Structures are given as C-alpha cells and as structure tokens.
CSV table of C-alpha atoms in Angstrom, one decimal:
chain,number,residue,atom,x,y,z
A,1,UNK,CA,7.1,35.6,-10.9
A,2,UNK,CA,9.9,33.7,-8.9
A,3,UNK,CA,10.1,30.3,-8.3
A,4,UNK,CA,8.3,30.1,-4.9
A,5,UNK,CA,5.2,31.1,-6.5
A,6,UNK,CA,5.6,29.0,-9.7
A,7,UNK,CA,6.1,25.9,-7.3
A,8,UNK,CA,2.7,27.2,-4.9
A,9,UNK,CA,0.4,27.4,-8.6
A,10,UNK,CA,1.8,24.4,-9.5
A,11,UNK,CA,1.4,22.3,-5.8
A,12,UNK,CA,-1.4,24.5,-5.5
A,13,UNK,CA,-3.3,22.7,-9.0
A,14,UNK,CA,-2.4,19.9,-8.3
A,15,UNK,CA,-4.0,19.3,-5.0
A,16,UNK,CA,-7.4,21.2,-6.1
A,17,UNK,CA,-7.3,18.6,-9.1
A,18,UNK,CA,-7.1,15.6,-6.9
A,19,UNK,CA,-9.5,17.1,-4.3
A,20,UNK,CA,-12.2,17.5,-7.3
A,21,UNK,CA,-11.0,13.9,-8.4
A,22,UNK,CA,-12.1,12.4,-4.7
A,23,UNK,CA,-15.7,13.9,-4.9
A,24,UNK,CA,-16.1,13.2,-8.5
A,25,UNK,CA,-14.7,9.3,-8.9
A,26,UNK,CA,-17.7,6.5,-8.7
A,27,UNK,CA,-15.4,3.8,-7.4
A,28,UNK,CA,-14.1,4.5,-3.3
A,29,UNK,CA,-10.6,3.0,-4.7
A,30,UNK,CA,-10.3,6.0,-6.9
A,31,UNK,CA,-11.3,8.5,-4.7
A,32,UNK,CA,-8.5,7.2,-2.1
A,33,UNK,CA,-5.5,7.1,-4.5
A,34,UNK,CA,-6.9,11.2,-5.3
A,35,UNK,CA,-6.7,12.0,-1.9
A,36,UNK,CA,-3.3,10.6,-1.9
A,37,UNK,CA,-2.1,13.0,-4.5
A,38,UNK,CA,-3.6,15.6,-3.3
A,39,UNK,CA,-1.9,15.2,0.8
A,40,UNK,CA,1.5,14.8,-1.1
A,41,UNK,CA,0.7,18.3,-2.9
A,42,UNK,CA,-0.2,19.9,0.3
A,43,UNK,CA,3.1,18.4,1.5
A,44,UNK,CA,5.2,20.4,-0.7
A,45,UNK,CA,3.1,23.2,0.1
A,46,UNK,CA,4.3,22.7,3.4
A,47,UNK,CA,7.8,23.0,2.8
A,48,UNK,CA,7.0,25.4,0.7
A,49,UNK,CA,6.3,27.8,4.0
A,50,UNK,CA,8.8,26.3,5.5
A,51,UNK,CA,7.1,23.9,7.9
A,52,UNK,CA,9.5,20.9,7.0
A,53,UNK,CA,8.8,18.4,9.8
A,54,UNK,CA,5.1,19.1,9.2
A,55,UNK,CA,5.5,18.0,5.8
A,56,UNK,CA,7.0,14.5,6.4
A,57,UNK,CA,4.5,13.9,9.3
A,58,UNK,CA,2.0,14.8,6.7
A,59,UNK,CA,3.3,12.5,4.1
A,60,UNK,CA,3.8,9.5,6.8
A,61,UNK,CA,0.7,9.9,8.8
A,62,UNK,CA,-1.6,11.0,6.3
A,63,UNK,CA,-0.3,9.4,3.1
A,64,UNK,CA,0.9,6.8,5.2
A,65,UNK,CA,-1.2,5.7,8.1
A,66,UNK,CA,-4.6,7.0,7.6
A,67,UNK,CA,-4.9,6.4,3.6
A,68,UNK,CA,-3.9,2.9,4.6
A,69,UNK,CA,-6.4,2.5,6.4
A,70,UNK,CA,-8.8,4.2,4.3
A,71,UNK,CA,-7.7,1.4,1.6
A,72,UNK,CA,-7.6,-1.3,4.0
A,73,UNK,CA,-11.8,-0.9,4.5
A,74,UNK,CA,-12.6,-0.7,0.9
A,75,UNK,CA,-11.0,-3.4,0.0
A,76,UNK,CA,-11.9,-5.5,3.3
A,77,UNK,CA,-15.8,-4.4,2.2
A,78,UNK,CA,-15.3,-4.7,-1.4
A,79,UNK,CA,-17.5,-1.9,-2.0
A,80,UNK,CA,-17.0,-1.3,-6.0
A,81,UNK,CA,-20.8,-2.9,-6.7
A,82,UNK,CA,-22.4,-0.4,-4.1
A,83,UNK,CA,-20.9,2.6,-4.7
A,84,UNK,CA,-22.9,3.8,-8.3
A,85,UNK,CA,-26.8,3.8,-6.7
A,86,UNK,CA,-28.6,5.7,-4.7
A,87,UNK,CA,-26.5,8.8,-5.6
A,88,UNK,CA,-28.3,12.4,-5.2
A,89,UNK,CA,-31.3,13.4,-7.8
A,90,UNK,CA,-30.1,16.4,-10.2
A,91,UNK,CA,-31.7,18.9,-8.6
A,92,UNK,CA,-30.9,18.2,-5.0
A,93,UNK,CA,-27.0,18.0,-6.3
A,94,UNK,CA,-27.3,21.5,-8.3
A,95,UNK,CA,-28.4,23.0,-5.0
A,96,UNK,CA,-25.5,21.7,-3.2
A,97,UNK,CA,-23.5,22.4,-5.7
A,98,UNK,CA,-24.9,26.3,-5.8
A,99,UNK,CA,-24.6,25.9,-2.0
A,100,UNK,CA,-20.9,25.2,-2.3
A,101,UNK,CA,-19.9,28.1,-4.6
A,102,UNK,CA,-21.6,30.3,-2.3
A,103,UNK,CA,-19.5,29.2,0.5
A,104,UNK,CA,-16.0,29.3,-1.9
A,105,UNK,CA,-16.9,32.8,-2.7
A,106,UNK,CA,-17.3,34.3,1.4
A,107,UNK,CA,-14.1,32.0,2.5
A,108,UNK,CA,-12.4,33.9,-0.5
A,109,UNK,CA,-13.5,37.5,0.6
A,110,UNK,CA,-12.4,36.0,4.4
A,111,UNK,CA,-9.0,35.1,3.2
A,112,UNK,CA,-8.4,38.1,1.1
A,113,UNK,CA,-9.5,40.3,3.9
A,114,UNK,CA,-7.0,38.4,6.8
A,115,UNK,CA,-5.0,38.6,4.2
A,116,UNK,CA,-5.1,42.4,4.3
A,117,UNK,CA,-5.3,42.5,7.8
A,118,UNK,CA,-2.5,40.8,8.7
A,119,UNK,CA,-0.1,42.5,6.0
A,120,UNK,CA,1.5,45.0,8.4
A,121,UNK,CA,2.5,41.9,10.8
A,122,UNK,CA,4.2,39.8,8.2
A,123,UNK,CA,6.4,42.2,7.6
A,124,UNK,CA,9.3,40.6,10.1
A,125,UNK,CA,8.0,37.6,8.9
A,126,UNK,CA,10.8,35.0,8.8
A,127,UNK,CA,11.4,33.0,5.6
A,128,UNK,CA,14.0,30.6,7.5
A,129,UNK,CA,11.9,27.3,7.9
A,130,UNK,CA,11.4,26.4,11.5
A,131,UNK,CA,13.5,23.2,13.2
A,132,UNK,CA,12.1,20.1,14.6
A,133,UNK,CA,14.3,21.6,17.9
A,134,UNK,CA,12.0,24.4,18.2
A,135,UNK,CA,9.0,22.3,17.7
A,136,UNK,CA,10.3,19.9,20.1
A,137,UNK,CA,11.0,22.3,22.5
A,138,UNK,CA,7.3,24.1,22.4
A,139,UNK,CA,5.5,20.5,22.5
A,140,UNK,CA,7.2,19.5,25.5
A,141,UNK,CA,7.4,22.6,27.4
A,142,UNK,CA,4.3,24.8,26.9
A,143,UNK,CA,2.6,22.7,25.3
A,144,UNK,CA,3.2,19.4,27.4
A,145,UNK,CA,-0.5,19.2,28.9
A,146,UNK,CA,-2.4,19.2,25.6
A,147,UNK,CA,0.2,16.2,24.3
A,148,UNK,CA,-0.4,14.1,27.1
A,149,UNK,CA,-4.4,14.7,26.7
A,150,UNK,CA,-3.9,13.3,22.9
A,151,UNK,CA,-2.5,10.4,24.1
A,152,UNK,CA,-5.5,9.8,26.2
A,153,UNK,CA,-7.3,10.1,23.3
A,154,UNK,CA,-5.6,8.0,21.1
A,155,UNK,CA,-5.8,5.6,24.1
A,156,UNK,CA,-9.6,6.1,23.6
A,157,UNK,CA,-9.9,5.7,20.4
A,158,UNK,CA,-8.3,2.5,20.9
A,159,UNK,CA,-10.2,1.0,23.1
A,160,UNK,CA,-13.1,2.4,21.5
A,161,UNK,CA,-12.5,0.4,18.4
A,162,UNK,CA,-11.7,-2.7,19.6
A,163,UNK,CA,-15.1,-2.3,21.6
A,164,UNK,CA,-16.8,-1.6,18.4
A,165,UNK,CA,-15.5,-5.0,16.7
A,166,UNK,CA,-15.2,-7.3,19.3
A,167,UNK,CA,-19.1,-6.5,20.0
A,168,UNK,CA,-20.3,-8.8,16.8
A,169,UNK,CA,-18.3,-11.7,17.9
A,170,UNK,CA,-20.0,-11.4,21.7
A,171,UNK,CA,-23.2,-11.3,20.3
A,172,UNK,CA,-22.9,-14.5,17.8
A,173,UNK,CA,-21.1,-16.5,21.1
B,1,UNK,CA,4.3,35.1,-1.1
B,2,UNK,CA,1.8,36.8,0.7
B,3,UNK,CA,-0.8,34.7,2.6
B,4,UNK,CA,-4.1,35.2,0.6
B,5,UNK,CA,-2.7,33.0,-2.1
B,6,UNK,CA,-2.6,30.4,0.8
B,7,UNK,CA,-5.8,31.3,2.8
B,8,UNK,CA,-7.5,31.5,-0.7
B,9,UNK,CA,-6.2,27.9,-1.7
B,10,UNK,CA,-7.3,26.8,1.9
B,11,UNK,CA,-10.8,28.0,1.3
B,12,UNK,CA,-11.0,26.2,-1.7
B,13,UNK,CA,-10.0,23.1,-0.8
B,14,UNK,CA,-12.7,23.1,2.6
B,15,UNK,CA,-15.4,24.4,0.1
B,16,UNK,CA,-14.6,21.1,-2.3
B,17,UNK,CA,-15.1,19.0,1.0
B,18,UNK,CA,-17.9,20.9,1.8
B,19,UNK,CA,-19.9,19.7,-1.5
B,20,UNK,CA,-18.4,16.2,-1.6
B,21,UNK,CA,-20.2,15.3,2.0
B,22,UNK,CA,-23.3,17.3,0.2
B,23,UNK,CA,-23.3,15.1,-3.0
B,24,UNK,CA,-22.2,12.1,-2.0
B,25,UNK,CA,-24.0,8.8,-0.2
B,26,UNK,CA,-21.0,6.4,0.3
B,27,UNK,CA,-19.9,7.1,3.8
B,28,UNK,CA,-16.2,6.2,3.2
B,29,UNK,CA,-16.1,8.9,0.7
B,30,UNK,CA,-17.8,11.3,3.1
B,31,UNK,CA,-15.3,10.5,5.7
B,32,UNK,CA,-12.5,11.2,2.8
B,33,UNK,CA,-13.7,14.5,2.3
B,34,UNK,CA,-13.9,15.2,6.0
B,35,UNK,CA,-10.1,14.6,5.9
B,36,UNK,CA,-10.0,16.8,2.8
B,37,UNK,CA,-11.4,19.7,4.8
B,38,UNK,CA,-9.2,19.1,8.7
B,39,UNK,CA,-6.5,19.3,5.9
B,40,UNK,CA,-7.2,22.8,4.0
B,41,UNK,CA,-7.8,23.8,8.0
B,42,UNK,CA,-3.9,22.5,8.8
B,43,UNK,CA,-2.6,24.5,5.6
B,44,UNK,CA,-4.4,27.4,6.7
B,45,UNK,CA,-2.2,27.1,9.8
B,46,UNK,CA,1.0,26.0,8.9
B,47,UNK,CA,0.5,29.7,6.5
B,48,UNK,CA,-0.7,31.9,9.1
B,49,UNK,CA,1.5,30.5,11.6
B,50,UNK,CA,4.5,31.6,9.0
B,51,UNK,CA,2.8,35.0,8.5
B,52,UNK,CA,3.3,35.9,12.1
B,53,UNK,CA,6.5,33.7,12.7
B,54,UNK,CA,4.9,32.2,15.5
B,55,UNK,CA,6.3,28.3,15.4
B,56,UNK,CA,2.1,27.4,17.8
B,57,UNK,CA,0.4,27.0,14.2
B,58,UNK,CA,2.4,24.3,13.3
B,59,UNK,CA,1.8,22.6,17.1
B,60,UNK,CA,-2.0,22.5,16.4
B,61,UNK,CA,-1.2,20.7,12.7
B,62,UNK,CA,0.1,17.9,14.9
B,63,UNK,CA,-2.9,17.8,17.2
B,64,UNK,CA,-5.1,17.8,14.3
B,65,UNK,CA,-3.3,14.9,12.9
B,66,UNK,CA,-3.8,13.0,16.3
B,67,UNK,CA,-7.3,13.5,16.4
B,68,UNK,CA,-7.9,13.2,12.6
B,69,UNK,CA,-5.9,9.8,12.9
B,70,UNK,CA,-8.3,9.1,16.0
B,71,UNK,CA,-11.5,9.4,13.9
B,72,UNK,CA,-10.4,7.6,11.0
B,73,UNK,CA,-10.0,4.4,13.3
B,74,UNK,CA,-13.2,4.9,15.0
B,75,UNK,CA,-15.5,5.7,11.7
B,76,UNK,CA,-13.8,3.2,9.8
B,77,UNK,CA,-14.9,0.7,12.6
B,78,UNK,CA,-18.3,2.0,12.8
B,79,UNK,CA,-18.9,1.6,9.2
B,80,UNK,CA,-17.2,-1.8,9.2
B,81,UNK,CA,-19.8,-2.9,11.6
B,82,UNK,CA,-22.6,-0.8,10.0
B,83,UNK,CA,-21.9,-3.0,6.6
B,84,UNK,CA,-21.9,-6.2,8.8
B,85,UNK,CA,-25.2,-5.6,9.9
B,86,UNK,CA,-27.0,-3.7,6.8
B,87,UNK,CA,-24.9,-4.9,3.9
B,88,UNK,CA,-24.8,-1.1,2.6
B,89,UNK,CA,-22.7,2.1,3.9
B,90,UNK,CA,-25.3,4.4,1.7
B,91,UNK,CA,-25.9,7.1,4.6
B,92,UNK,CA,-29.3,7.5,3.4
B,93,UNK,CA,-30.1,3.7,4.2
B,94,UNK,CA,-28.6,3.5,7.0
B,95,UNK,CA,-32.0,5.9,9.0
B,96,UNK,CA,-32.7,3.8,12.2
B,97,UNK,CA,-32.1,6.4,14.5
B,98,UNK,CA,-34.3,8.7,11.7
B,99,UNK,CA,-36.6,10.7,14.4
C-alpha cells in the first residue's frame, strides 16, 4: 500500500462522509458547510491524478463561488424553521433508499468493468500531472468554439437572473 | 492506482446524490445534491482522462464548472422568487404547474 492510495482512501472517506452529511443534515446551513468538505476532498483527489489546475479551480469556483452563493440564499431566506416538515413518509424513503443501492451496485459493476476495459490503454499512462500550458493551449486552440459558446451562456444566465428578480419589483410598481 | 478505485468512488458519490433529490423536499438541498452528482461526473473525468493521458477530460471539468456555476445563479433565483411568492421552497408545495 503506498502512499498514493493511503491519501485516495483517506480523500476518498472523507468526501463520501460529507456527501452522506448533506443528504442527512435537517438544517440547509449544515448541509452547505458538508458539501464544502466534501469539494475540498475531491480537490485533493484531483491532485491526486494530477489534474492540479483543476483542483484550485475546484476549490475557488466551487468552494468558493458557488457555495457562496448557496449560503448567501439560506441565509437571505432564513430557512432553518422550514426545513424539518413535510419530509418523505417511511415507506416512500425506504423505496428510494432501496432504489439508490440498486443504482450504487450497477455504476460499481460499470466502473469495475471500464475499469477492465481500459487496463491495456493505461499502460503508457503518464503519472506527470498535466500544466496549465497544455490546458491553455487546448482551450484556446481546439477547443476555442465551445469556450466562447460558455461565455454566451454565462452571458445568459445573467441576464436571465436579473430578469427573474427584477420581475417582482415591475409587478408591485 | 488503477481507475476502478476512482470510477467506483465516482459511482458512489452520484448514487448518494441520486437518493438525496429522492428523499429530500427542501429544494436548496436538492439543488446541493445536484452539484454533488455534476461533481462525482467531473472526478470521473479528471480519472479517465489520466487513464488515457489525454489532457480533453480535464477541458470538459471546466465546462461543467461554467454551466454548473450557470445553474446555480439561475435556480437560486428561481427559488428566491418561488419563496417570495409562496413563503415555502418544499417541492411538493410548490404543484401549480401539477397537470
């Protein structure tokens, strides 16, 4: 057992842990700070396979930006009173639950197969973690089309939300 | 490290995001677990993408990002207004559109 694989158990626990935090905490609050744990986990998973740029755009987009965000509306809604009822009866949740493990098992028996698959391949499989150069380079030379269509997205987005606020105020006026 | 352990950890981490939109009513938490699952999808990349020592996986992590960050904004807006006009963000309450 080296230490690459004592580091993925241990990233690897961690972020499973938080994962089953955010789906089992009553309060939103709760469930955020989880997720945050568990994106930083999958960070060092990241630069665990080498993907180091990945990794801090994970940590300052994800971490970052979006669970921002995410904190930003609970608290703006002050949502700890709402949260407990109207949960799921017992039975329904046992299904799902049932439902769940079902899936776990065939995305296992995918993965090990790929897995499998895929062994003969990973053979010249480099272990040197790849450069923001080459990254850079891809993005804006292969790849330039499909970054300029997420901007028009984000652009999208954008104007979508403010839409989607500024609407209220319209119809009060 | 072969890439089952990572494909394996993947799966379980989509499967967990899987049950919490199943089991749960709060719609910011649903939307948390939807990240939880675009995020199991991105390791899944980042790993296969190292298995062949092709650098494309870890393009497509970034375009999930951008669209991930995308829907965050908009959802979080819709369910800001949602709570404006119905005082709750319990999906199951929220059934105008209910056929």
């Amino acid at each position: 057992m080296n230490a690459e694989m004592i580091l993925f158990f241990i990233f690897g626990a961690v972020a499973l842990i938080g994962a089953i935090a955010v789906i089992s905490f009553r309060h939103p609050i709760y469930s955020a700070l989880s997720l945050i744990v568990t994106f930083f986990a999958q960070a060092g998973l990241f630069v665990l396979l080498g993907a180091h740029f990945v990794a801090a755009v994970q940590v300052i987009v994800y971490a970052g930006a979006i669970m921002v965000l995410f904190l930003f509306v609970i608290m703006l809604l002050n949502l700890g009173t709402l949260s407990a009822k109207g949960a799921l009866t017992g039975k329904l949740k046992g299904v799902a639950i049932v439902l769940g493990i079902l899936l776990a098992v065939q995305g296992i028996y995918i993965a090990v197969k790929a897995g499998n698959n895929t062994a003969l391949e990973s053979a010249q499989a480099s272990t040197e973690p790849v450069t923001t150069y080459k990254i850079g380079e891809l993005l804006f030379k292969d790849y330039l089309l499909p970054f300029e269509v997420t901007s028009l997205i984000l652009l999208a987005a954008l104007i979508g939300v403010i839409v989607l606020v500024k609407r209220d105020k319209q119809i009060e006026n | 490290m072969s890439l089952e352990y990572y494909l394996v950890l993947s799966a379980l981490l989509f499967t967990i995001g899987v049950i919490g939109v199943l089991i749960r009513r709060n719609a910011i938490i649903i939307f948390m677990c939807i990240e939880l699952m675009l995020n199991a999808a991105n390791l899944a990349f980042v790993a296969i993408s190292r298995d062949l020592g092709q650098v494309e996986g870890q393009l497509f992590v970034f375009f999930v990002m951008a669209v991930a960050a995308a829907e965050v904004a908009i959802g979080l807006a819709i369910i800001v207004s949602v709570f404006k006009h119905r005082e709750t963000i319990n999906v199951d309450e929220v059934n105008s559109l209910k056929g």
